[in-house]
PDB file of C-alpha atoms and ligand atoms in Angstrom:
ATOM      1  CA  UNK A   1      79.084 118.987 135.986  1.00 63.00           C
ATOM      2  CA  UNK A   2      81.868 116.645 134.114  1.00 83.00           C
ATOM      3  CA  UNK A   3      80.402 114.108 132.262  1.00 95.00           C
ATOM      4  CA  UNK A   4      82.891 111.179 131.585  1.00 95.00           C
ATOM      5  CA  UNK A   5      84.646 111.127 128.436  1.00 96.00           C
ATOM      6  CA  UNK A   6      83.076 107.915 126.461  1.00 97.00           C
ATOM      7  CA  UNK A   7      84.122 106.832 122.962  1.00 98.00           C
ATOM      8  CA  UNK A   8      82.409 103.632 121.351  1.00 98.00           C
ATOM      9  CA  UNK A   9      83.531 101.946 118.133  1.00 98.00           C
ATOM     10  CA  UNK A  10      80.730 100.451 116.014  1.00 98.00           C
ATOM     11  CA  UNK A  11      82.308  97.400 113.943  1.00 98.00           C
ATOM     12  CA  UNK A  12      79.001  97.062 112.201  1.00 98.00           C
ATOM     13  CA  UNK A  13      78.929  94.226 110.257  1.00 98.00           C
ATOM     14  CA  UNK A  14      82.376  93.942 110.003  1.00 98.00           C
ATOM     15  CA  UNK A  15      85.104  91.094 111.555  1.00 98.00           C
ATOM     16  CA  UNK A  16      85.215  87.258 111.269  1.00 98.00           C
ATOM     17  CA  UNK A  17      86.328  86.259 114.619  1.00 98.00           C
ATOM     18  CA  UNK A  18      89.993  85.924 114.452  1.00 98.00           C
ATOM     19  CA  UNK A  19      90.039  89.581 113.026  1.00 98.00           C
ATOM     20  CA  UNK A  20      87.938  90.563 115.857  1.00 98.00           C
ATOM     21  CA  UNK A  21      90.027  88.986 118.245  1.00 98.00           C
ATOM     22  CA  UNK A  22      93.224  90.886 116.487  1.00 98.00           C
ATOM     23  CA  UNK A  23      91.760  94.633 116.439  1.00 98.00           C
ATOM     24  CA  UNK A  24      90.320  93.821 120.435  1.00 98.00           C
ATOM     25  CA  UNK A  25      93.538  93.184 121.145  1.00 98.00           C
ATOM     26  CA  UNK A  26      95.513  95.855 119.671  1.00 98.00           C
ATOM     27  CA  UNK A  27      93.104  98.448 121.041  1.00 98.00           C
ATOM     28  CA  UNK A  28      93.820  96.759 124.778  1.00 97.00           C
ATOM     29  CA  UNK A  29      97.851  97.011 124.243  1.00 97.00           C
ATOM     30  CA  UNK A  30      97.437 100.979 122.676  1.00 96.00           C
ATOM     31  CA  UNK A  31      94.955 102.335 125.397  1.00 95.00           C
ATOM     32  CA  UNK A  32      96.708 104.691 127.024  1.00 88.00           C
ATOM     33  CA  UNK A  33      94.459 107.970 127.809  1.00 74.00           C
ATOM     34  CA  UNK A  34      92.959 106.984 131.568  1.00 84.00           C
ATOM     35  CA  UNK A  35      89.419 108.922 132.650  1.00 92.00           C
ATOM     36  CA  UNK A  36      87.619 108.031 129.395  1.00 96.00           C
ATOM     37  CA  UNK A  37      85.488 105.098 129.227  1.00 97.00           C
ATOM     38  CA  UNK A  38      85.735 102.770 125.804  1.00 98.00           C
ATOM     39  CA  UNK A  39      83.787 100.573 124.357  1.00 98.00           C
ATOM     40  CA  UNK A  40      83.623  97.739 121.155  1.00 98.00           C
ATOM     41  CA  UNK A  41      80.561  96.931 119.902  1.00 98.00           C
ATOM     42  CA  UNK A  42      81.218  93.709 117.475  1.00 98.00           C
ATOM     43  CA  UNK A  43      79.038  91.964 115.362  1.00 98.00           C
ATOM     44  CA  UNK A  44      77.208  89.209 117.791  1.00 98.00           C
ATOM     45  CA  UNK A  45      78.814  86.452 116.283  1.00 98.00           C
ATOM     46  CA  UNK A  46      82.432  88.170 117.873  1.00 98.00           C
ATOM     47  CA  UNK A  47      80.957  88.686 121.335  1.00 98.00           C
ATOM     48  CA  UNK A  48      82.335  86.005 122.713  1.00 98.00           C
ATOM     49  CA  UNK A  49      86.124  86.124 121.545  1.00 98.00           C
ATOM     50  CA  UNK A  50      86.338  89.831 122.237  1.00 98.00           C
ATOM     51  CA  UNK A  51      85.141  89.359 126.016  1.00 98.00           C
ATOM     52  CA  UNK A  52      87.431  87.170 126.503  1.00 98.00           C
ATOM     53  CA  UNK A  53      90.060  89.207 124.620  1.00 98.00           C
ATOM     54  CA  UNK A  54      89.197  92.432 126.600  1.00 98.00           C
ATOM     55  CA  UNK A  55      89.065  90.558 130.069  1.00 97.00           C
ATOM     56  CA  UNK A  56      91.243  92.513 132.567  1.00 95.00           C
ATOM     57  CA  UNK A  57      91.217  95.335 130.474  1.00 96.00           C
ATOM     58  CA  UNK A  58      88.892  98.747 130.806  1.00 95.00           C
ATOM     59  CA  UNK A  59      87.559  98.579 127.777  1.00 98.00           C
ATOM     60  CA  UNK A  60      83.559  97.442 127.673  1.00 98.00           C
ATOM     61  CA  UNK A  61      81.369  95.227 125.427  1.00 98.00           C
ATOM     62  CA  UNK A  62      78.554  96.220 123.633  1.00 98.00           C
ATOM     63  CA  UNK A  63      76.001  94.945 121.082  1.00 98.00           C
ATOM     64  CA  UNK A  64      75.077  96.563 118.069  1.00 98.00           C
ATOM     65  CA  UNK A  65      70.912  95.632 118.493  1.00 98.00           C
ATOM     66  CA  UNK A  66      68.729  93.694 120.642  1.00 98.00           C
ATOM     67  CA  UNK A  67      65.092  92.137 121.007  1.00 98.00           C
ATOM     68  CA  UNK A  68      62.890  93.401 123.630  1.00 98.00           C
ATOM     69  CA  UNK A  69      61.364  89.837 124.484  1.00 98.00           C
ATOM     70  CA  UNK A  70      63.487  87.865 126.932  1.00 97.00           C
ATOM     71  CA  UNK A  71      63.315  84.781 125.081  1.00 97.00           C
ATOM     72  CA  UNK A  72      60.581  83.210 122.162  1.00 98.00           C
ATOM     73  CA  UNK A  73      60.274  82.139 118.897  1.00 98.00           C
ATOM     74  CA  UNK A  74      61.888  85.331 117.076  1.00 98.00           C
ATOM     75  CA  UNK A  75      63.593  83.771 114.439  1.00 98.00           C
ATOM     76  CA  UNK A  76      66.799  85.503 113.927  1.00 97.00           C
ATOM     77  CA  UNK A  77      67.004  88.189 117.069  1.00 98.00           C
ATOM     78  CA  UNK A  78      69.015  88.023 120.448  1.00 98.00           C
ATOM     79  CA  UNK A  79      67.952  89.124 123.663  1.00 98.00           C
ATOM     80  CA  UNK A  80      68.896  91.237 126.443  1.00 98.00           C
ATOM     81  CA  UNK A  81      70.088  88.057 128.559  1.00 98.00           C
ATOM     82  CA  UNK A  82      71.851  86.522 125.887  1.00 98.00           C
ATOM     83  CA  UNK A  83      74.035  89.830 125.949  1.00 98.00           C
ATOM     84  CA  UNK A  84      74.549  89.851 129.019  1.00 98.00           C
ATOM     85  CA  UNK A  85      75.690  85.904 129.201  1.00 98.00           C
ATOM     86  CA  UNK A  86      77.957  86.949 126.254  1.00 98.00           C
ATOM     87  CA  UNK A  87      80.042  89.618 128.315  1.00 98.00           C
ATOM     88  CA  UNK A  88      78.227  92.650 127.072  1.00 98.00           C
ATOM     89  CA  UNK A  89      77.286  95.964 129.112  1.00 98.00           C
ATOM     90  CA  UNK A  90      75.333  97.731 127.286  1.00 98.00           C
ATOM     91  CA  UNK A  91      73.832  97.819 123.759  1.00 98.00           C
ATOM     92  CA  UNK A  92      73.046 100.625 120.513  1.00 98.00           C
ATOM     93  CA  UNK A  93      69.523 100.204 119.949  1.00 98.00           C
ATOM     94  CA  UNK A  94      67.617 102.812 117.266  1.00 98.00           C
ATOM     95  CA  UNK A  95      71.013 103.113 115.060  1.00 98.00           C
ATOM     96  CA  UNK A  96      69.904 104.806 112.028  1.00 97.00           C
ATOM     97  CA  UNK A  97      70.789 101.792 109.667  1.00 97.00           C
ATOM     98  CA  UNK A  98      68.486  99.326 111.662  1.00 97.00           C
ATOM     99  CA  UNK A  99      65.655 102.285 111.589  1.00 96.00           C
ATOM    100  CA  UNK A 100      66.781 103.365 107.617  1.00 95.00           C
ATOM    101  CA  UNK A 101      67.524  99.146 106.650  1.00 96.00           C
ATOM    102  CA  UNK A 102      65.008  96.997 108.887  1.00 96.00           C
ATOM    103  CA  UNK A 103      62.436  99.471 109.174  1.00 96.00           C
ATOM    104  CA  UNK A 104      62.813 100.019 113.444  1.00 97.00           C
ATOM    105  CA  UNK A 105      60.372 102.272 114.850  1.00 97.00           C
ATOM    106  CA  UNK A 106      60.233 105.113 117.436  1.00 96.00           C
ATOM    107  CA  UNK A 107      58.147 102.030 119.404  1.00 97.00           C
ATOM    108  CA  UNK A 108      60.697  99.442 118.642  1.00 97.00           C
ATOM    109  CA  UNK A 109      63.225 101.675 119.797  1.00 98.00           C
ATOM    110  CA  UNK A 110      61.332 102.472 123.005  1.00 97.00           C
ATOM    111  CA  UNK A 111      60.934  98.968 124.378  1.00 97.00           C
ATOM    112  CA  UNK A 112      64.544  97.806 123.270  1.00 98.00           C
ATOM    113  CA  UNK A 113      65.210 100.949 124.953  1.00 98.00           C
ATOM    114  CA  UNK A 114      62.785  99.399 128.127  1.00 97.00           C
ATOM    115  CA  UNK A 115      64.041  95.908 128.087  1.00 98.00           C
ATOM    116  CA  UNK A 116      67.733  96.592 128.024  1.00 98.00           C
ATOM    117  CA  UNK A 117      67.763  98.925 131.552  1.00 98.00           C
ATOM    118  CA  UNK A 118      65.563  96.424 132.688  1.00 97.00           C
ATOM    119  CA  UNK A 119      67.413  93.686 131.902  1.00 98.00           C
ATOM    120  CA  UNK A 120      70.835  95.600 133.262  1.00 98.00           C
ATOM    121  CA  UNK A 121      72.563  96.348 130.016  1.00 98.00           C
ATOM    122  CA  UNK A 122      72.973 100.483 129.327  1.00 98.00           C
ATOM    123  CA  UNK A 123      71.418 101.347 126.250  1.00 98.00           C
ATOM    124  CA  UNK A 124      73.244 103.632 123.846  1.00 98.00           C
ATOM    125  CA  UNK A 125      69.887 104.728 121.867  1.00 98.00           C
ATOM    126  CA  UNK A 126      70.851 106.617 118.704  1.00 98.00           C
ATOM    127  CA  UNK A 127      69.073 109.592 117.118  1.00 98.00           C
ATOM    128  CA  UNK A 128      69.340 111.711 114.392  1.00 98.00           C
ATOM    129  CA  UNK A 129      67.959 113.668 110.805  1.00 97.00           C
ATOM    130  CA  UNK A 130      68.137 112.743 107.506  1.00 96.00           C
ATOM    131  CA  UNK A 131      70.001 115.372 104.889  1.00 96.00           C
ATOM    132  CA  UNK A 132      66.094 116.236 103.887  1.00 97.00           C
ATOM    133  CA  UNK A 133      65.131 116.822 106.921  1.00 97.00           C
ATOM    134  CA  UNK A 134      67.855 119.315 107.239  1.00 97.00           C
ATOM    135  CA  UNK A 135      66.800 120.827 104.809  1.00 97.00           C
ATOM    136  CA  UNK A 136      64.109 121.375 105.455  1.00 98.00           C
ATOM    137  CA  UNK A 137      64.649 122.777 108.977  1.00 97.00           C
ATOM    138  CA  UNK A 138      63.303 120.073 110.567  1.00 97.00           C
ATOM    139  CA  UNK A 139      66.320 118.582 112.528  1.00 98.00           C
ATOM    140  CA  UNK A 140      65.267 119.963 116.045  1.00 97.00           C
ATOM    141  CA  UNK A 141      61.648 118.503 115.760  1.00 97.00           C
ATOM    142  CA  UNK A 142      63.027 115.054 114.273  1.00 97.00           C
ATOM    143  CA  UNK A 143      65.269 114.309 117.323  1.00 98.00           C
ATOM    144  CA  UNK A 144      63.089 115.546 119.716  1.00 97.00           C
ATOM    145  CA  UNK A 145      60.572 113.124 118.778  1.00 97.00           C
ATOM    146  CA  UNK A 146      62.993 110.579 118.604  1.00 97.00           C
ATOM    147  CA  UNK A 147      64.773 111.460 121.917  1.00 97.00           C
ATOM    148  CA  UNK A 148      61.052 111.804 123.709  1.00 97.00           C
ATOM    149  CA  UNK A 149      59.345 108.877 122.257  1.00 96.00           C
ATOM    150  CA  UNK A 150      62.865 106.825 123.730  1.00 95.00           C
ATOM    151  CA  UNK A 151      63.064 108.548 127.138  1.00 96.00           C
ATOM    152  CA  UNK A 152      59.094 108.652 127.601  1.00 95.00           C
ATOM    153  CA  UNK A 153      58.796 105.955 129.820  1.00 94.00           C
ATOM    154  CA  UNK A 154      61.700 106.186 131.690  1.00 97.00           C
ATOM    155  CA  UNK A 155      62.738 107.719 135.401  1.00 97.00           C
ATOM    156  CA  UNK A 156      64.574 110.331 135.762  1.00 96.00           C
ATOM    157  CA  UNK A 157      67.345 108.091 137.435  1.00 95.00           C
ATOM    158  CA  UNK A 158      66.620 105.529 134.499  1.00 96.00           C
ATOM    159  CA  UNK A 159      67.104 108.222 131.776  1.00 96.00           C
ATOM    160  CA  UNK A 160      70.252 109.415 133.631  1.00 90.00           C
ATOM    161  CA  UNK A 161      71.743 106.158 133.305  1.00 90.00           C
ATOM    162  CA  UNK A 162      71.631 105.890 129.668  1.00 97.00           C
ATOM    163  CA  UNK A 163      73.982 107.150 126.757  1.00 98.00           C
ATOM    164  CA  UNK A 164      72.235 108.952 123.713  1.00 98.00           C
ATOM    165  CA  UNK A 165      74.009 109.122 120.182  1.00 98.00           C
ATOM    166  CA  UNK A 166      72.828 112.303 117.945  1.00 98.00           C
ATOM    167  CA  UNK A 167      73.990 110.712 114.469  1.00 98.00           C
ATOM    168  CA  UNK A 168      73.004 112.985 111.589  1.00 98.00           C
ATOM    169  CA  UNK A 169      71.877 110.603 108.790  1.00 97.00           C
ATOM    170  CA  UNK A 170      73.661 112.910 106.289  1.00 97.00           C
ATOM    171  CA  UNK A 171      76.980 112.106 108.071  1.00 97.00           C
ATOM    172  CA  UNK A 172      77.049 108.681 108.404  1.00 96.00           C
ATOM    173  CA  UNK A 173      79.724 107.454 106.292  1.00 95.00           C
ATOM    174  CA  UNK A 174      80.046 110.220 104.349  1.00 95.00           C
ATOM    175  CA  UNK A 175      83.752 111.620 105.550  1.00 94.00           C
ATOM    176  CA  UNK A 176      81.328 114.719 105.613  1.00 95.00           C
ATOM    177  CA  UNK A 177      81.110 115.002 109.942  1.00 96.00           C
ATOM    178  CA  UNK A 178      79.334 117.620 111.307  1.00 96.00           C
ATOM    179  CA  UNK A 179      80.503 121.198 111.812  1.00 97.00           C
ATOM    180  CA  UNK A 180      81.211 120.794 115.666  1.00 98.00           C
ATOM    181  CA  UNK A 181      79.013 123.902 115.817  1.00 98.00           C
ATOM    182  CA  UNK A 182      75.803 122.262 114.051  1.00 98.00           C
ATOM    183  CA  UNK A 183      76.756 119.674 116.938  1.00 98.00           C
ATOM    184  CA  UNK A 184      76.913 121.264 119.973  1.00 98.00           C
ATOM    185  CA  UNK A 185      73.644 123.299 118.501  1.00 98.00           C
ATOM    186  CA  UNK A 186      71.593 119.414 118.553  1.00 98.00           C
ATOM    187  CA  UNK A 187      73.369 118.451 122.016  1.00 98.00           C
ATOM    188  CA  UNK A 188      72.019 121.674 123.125  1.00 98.00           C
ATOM    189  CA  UNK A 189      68.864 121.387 122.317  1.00 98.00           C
ATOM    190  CA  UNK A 190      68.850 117.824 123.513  1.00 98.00           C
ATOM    191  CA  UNK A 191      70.283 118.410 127.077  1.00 98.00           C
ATOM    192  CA  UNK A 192      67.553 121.520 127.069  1.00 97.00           C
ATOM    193  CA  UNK A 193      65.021 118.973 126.229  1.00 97.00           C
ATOM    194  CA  UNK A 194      65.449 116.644 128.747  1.00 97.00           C
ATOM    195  CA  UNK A 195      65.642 118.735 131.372  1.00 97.00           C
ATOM    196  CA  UNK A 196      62.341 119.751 130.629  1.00 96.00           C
ATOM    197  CA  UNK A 197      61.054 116.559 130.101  1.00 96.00           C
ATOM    198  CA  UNK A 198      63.352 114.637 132.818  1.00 97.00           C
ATOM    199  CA  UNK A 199      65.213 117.344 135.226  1.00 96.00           C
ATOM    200  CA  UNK A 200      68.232 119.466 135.268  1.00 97.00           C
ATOM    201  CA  UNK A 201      69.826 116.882 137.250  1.00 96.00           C
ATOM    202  CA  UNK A 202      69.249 114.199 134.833  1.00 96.00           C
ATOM    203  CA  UNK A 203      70.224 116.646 131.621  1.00 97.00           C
ATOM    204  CA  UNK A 204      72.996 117.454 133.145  1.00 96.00           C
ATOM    205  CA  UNK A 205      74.387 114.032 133.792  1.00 96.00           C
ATOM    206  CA  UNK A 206      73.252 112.731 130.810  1.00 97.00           C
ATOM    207  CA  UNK A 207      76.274 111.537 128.394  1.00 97.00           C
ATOM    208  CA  UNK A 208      75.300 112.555 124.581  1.00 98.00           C
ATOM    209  CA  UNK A 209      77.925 111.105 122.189  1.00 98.00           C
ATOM    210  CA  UNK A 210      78.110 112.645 118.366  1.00 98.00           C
ATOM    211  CA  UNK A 211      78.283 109.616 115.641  1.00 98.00           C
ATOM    212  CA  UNK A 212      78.715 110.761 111.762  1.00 98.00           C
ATOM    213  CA  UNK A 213      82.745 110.639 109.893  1.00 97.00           C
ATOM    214  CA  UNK A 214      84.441 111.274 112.966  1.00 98.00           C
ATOM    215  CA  UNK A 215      88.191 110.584 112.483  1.00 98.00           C
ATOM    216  CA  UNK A 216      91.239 111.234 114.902  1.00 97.00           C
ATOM    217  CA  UNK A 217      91.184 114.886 113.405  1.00 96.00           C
ATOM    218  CA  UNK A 218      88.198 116.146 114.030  1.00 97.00           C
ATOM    219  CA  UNK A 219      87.705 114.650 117.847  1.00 97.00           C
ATOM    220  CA  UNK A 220      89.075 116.904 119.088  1.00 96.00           C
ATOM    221  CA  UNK A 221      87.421 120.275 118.081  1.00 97.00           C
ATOM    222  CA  UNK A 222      84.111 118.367 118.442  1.00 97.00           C
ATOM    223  CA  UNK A 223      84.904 117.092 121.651  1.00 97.00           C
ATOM    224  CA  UNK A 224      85.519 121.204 122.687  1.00 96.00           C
ATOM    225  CA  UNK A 225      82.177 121.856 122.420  1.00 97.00           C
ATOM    226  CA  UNK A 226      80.155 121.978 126.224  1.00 97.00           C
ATOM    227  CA  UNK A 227      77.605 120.044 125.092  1.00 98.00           C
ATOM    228  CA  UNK A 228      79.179 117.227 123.681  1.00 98.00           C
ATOM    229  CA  UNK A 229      80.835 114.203 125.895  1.00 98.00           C
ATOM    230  CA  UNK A 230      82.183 111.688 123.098  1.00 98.00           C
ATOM    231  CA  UNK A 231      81.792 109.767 120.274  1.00 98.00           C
ATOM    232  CA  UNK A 232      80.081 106.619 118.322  1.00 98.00           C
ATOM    233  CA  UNK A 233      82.316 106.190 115.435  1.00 98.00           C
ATOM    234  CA  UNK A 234      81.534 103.685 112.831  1.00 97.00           C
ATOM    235  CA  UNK A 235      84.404 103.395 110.129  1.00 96.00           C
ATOM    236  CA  UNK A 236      87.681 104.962 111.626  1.00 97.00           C
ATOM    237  CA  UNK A 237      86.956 101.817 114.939  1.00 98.00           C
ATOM    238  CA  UNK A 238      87.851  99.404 112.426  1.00 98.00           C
ATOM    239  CA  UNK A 239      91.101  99.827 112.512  1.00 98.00           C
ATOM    240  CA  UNK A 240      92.863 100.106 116.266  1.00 98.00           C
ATOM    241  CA  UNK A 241      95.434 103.379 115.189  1.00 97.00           C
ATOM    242  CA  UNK A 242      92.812 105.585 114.110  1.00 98.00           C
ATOM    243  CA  UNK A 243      90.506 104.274 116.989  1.00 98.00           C
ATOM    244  CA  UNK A 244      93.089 104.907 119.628  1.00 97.00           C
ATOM    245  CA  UNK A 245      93.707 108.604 117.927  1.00 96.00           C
ATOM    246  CA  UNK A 246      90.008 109.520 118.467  1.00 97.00           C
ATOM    247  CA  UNK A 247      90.268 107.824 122.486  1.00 97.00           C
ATOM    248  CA  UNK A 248      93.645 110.375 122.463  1.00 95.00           C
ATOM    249  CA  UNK A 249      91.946 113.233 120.512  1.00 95.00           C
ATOM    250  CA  UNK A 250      88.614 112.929 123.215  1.00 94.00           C
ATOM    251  CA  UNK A 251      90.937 113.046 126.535  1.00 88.00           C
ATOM    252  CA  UNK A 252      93.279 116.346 124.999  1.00 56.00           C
ATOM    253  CA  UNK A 253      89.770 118.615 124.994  1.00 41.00           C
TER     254      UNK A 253
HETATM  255  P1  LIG B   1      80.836 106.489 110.604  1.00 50.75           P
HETATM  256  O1  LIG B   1      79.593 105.754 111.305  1.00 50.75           O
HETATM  257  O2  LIG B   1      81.798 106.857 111.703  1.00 50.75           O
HETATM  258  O3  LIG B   1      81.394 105.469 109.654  1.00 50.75           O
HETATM  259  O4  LIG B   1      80.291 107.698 109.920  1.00 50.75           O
HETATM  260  C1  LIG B   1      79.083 106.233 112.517  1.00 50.75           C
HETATM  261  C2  LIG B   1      77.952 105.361 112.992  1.00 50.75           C
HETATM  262  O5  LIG B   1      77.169 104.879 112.159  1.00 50.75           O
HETATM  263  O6  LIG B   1      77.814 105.122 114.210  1.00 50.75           O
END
């Protein structure tokens, strides 16, 4: 099977708009690498200006969260349509900062999870241990809860459809990225997983990004590994160089 290529850039809560509009642009004018799919996912308040500074372009809109109700008093939260009206195609939902920071649960994650297929935006759901849990030798039972409690209610052509993010805690920001070994060993597991739980067909076409430090260097020996099919990157997508080297470094595997 040959997954697509995809590399997403997380601006987190980074960008006034006229920045946002600057870096969208850049990385437009500097993609070169054809048959890998890219994506920015801004802070919401950038949505707008980067649609309209990626229109034309291959280069896809995402949000970095979203609420599972369509609409309601939910002081504070964005839906699923609201996304959509703003240009965006899909959406992160369970990154480890909005489970570690705002306290989102395996449920929460779920029916984001739910409400963004349903609603037509691809979710990007994010998974992944903390340095303890490591430890502790708990890493394969911590993201298969995490990817099962996510993918429970889904089809199998629903839960083909989606991206999943593993994202060790412990290399989140760090500059410490995971051996691409201990990676391909959780996007293993994971692809194993769901094929038990959702098909070989599904497992097989499902697209599981790593997320944790990566930088232009060390795309490309993670993106050798079978079992892994691209990357969320957080820090080095805030700049359009070293975001364009990781697009480069993911298409050279
Ligand atoms: P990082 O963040 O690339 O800065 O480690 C990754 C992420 O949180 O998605």
């Amino acid at each position: 099977v040959s997954r697509r290529p995809f590399i997403a850039g997380n601006w987190k809560m980074h960008k006034t708009t006229g920045e946002a509009r600057a870096l969208a642009s850049a990385i437009v004018a500097g993609l070169a690498s054809e048959g890998i799919d890219v994506l920015v996912a801004p802070p919401y308040t950038a949505l707008t200006t980067v649609a309209d500074a990626l229109r034309g372009s291959r280069v896809a809109l995402g949000a970095q969260d979203v609420h599972w109700e369509r609409q309601g008093a939910y002081t504070g939260a964005i839906s699923v349509p609201m996304l959509k009206d703003a240009g965006c195609t899909h959406v992160i939902v369970g990154h480890s900062e909005r489970r570690e920071l705002f306290g989102e649960t395996d449920e929460a994650v779920a029916r984001k999870t739910r409400a963004a297929i349903d609603g037509g935006l691809v979710p990007i759901v994010c998974v992944g241990e903390t340095l303890v849990e490591r430890e502790q030798a708990r890493t394969m039972e911590v993201v298969e809860r995490e990817v099962e409690r996510a993918l429970r209610a889904l089809s199998p052509a629903e839960a083909s459809a989606i991206v999943l993010a593993y994202e060790p805690m412990w290399a989140i920001g760090t500059g410490c990225a995971a051996t691409p070994e201990q990676a391909q060993e959780v996007h293993r597991a994971i692809r194993r997983f769901v094929a038990r739980s959702h098909g070989d067909d599904v497992s097989s076409a499902l697209r599981i990004l790593y997320g944790g430090s990566v930088k232009p260097d060390n795309m490309r020996s993670l993106m050798a590994q079978p079992d892994v099919d691209g990357a969320l990157v957080g820090g080095a997508c805030l700049e359009a160089a070293s975001f364009l080297g990781i697009v480069q470094a993911s298409g050279a595997a």
